[in-house]
C-alpha positions as a LaTeX table, in Angstrom:
\begin{tabular}{lrrr}
\hline
Residue & $x$ (\AA) & $y$ (\AA) & $z$ (\AA) \\
\hline
Met1 & 20.72 & $-6.77$ & 8.39 \\
Glu2 & 18.10 & $-4.27$ & 8.52 \\
Val3 & 16.59 & $-3.48$ & 4.46 \\
Gly4 & 17.91 & 0.28 & 5.26 \\
Ser5 & 21.62 & $-0.46$ & 5.65 \\
Gln6 & 21.13 & $-2.64$ & 3.31 \\
Leu7 & 20.02 & $-0.28$ & 0.86 \\
Val8 & 22.86 & 2.19 & 2.64 \\
His9 & 25.54 & $-0.87$ & 1.74 \\
Phe10 & 24.34 & $-1.18$ & $-1.65$ \\
Ile11 & 24.55 & 3.32 & $-2.81$ \\
Asn12 & 27.91 & 3.34 & $-1.21$ \\
Glu13 & 29.57 & 0.54 & $-3.20$ \\
Leu14 & 27.13 & 0.81 & $-6.01$ \\
Tyr15 & 28.62 & 5.15 & $-5.35$ \\
Glu16 & 32.13 & 3.02 & $-5.90$ \\
Leu17 & 32.11 & 2.00 & $-8.31$ \\
Tyr18 & 30.12 & 3.90 & $-11.03$ \\
Pro19 & 31.47 & 7.60 & $-9.47$ \\
Ser20 & 29.69 & 9.63 & $-11.60$ \\
Leu21 & 26.46 & 7.67 & $-10.64$ \\
Thr22 & 27.05 & 10.23 & $-7.42$ \\
Leu23 & 26.12 & 13.02 & $-10.07$ \\
Gln24 & 22.18 & 12.96 & $-10.85$ \\
Glu25 & 19.64 & 12.85 & $-8.93$ \\
Leu26 & 18.74 & 9.75 & $-6.67$ \\
Tyr27 & 14.75 & 8.81 & $-6.19$ \\
Ile28 & 13.31 & 5.96 & $-4.80$ \\
Phe29 & 9.87 & 4.86 & $-6.41$ \\
Gly30 & 7.82 & 1.71 & $-4.88$ \\
Glu31 & 3.93 & 0.01 & $-5.07$ \\
Ser32 & 1.46 & $-1.41$ & $-2.41$ \\
Tyr33 & 3.76 & $-2.80$ & 0.38 \\
Gly34 & 6.91 & $-0.02$ & $-0.90$ \\
Gly35 & 4.32 & 2.43 & 1.25 \\
His36 & 6.25 & 1.18 & 4.32 \\
Tyr37 & 9.55 & 0.86 & 3.35 \\
Ile38 & 9.87 & 3.62 & 1.26 \\
Pro39 & 9.52 & 6.04 & 3.44 \\
Ala40 & 12.43 & 3.82 & 5.43 \\
Met41 & 14.67 & 4.18 & 3.46 \\
Ala42 & 14.88 & 7.40 & 2.24 \\
Thr43 & 15.06 & 8.28 & 5.17 \\
Arg44 & 18.11 & 5.65 & 6.88 \\
Leu45 & 19.64 & 7.09 & 3.33 \\
Thr46 & 19.80 & 10.12 & 4.10 \\
Gln47 & 20.78 & 9.80 & 7.60 \\
Ala48 & 24.03 & 8.69 & 6.20 \\
Gly49 & 24.37 & 11.88 & 4.00 \\
Ile50 & 22.86 & 10.20 & 0.73 \\
Lys51 & 21.39 & 12.78 & $-0.49$ \\
Val52 & 17.58 & 11.24 & $-1.83$ \\
Ser53 & 15.65 & 13.64 & $-4.43$ \\
Gly54 & 12.33 & 11.93 & $-4.32$ \\
Val55 & 10.13 & 9.26 & $-3.17$ \\
Gly56 & 7.42 & 7.97 & $-5.16$ \\
Ile57 & 4.88 & 5.40 & $-3.71$ \\
Gly58 & 2.14 & 4.36 & $-6.29$ \\
Asp59 & $-1.20$ & 2.08 & $-4.94$ \\
Gly60 & 0.57 & 2.66 & $-0.93$ \\
Trp61 & $-0.56$ & $-0.26$ & 1.42 \\
Ile62 & $-0.10$ & 2.82 & 4.36 \\
Ser63 & $-2.86$ & 1.85 & 6.37 \\
Pro64 & $-4.62$ & $-0.90$ & 5.80 \\
Lys65 & $-7.48$ & 0.77 & 8.36 \\
Ala66 & $-8.53$ & 3.58 & 6.14 \\
Gln67 & $-7.53$ & 2.93 & 3.13 \\
Val68 & $-9.27$ & $-0.37$ & 3.42 \\
His69 & $-12.05$ & 1.77 & 4.71 \\
Ser70 & $-12.71$ & 3.84 & 1.42 \\
Trp71 & $-14.01$ & 1.30 & $-1.05$ \\
Ser72 & $-17.18$ & 1.08 & 0.21 \\
Ser73 & $-17.98$ & 5.26 & 0.24 \\
Tyr74 & $-15.54$ & 5.24 & $-2.90$ \\
Ala75 & $-17.14$ & 2.75 & $-5.17$ \\
Tyr76 & $-20.61$ & 4.35 & $-4.02$ \\
Ser77 & $-20.28$ & 8.05 & $-4.17$ \\
Ala78 & $-19.22$ & 6.56 & $-7.77$ \\
Gly79 & $-22.44$ & 4.54 & $-8.31$ \\
Val80 & $-19.95$ & 1.63 & $-8.98$ \\
Ile81 & $-22.72$ & $-0.64$ & $-5.89$ \\
Asp82 & $-26.36$ & 0.04 & $-4.99$ \\
Gln83 & $-27.33$ & 0.78 & $-1.36$ \\
Lys84 & $-27.26$ & $-2.82$ & $-0.31$ \\
Gln85 & $-23.81$ & $-3.60$ & $-2.66$ \\
Tyr86 & $-22.67$ & $-1.09$ & $-0.03$ \\
Asp87 & $-23.91$ & $-2.60$ & 3.15 \\
Thr88 & $-22.20$ & $-6.14$ & 3.03 \\
Val89 & $-19.02$ & $-4.51$ & 1.57 \\
Phe90 & $-19.34$ & $-1.68$ & 4.78 \\
Asn91 & $-20.44$ & $-4.41$ & 6.98 \\
Leu92 & $-17.23$ & $-6.16$ & 6.14 \\
Glu93 & $-14.39$ & $-3.42$ & 6.37 \\
Thr94 & $-15.70$ & $-2.41$ & 9.31 \\
Glu95 & $-15.14$ & $-6.35$ & 10.64 \\
Phe96 & $-12.07$ & $-6.10$ & 9.43 \\
Ile97 & $-10.87$ & $-2.92$ & 11.24 \\
Asn98 & $-12.60$ & $-4.71$ & 14.27 \\
Lys99 & $-10.33$ & $-7.81$ & 13.87 \\
Ile100 & $-7.09$ & $-4.89$ & 13.36 \\
Asp101 & $-8.09$ & $-3.52$ & 16.54 \\
Ala102 & $-8.44$ & $-6.70$ & 18.93 \\
Gly103 & $-4.84$ & $-7.55$ & 17.72 \\
Gln104 & $-6.66$ & $-10.64$ & 16.28 \\
Tyr105 & $-4.70$ & $-10.05$ & 12.96 \\
Asp106 & $-4.89$ & $-13.76$ & 10.64 \\
Gln107 & $-9.23$ & $-13.24$ & 11.04 \\
Ala108 & $-8.30$ & $-10.14$ & 10.20 \\
Leu109 & $-6.37$ & $-11.28$ & 6.50 \\
Asp110 & $-8.84$ & $-14.18$ & 6.26 \\
Thr111 & $-12.20$ & $-11.35$ & 6.71 \\
Phe112 & $-9.90$ & $-9.28$ & 4.31 \\
Asn113 & $-10.34$ & $-11.97$ & 1.48 \\
Asn114 & $-13.90$ & $-12.68$ & 2.59 \\
Phe115 & $-14.13$ & $-9.13$ & 1.10 \\
Arg116 & $-12.15$ & $-9.16$ & $-1.77$ \\
Ser117 & $-13.78$ & $-12.24$ & $-3.14$ \\
Ile118 & $-17.74$ & $-11.01$ & $-1.99$ \\
Ala119 & $-16.98$ & $-7.11$ & $-3.69$ \\
Ser120 & $-14.60$ & $-8.48$ & $-6.20$ \\
Gln121 & $-18.31$ & $-9.82$ & $-6.89$ \\
Tyr122 & $-19.63$ & $-6.87$ & $-7.51$ \\
Ile123 & $-16.53$ & $-4.60$ & $-8.61$ \\
Pro124 & $-14.49$ & $-6.15$ & $-11.05$ \\
Asp125 & $-11.23$ & $-4.47$ & $-10.26$ \\
Ile126 & $-11.50$ & $-3.72$ & $-5.81$ \\
Ser127 & $-8.22$ & $-1.90$ & $-5.85$ \\
Asn128 & $-8.97$ & $-0.09$ & $-9.17$ \\
Val129 & $-12.69$ & 0.55 & $-9.37$ \\
Arg130 & $-11.68$ & 3.37 & $-11.36$ \\
Asn131 & $-11.65$ & 0.70 & $-13.91$ \\
Phe132 & $-15.26$ & 0.35 & $-14.16$ \\
Ser133 & $-17.18$ & $-0.15$ & $-17.23$ \\
Ser134 & $-21.15$ & $-1.39$ & $-17.40$ \\
\hline
\end{tabular}
């Protein structure tokens, strides 16, 4: 059974057990890979006639190619990394994207892990450059 169908079943059962909840607004939240699941779940609930008042996605992993390829530019423009570090990180980002485009997903994952390892030497928390302090 797909996740969307399971969620519809769960919400219907929840509303059956606690009818007063049908008077409350329903919001769905997720994080990271939830960037894929949350919109699909909200769509499935809506298709099943369940009103969804809103969704929220924190640090969503929606488009790995677009997101990874923005890290070097963002870190460089924020002054977190220098030109040499930028070049290193940018080249790894490009390698990651090329492997995805070639359908080499296992190798892309290896490159991504290498990218994170190297980038973390320059940026203590690569997923959150806002936390950078010198």
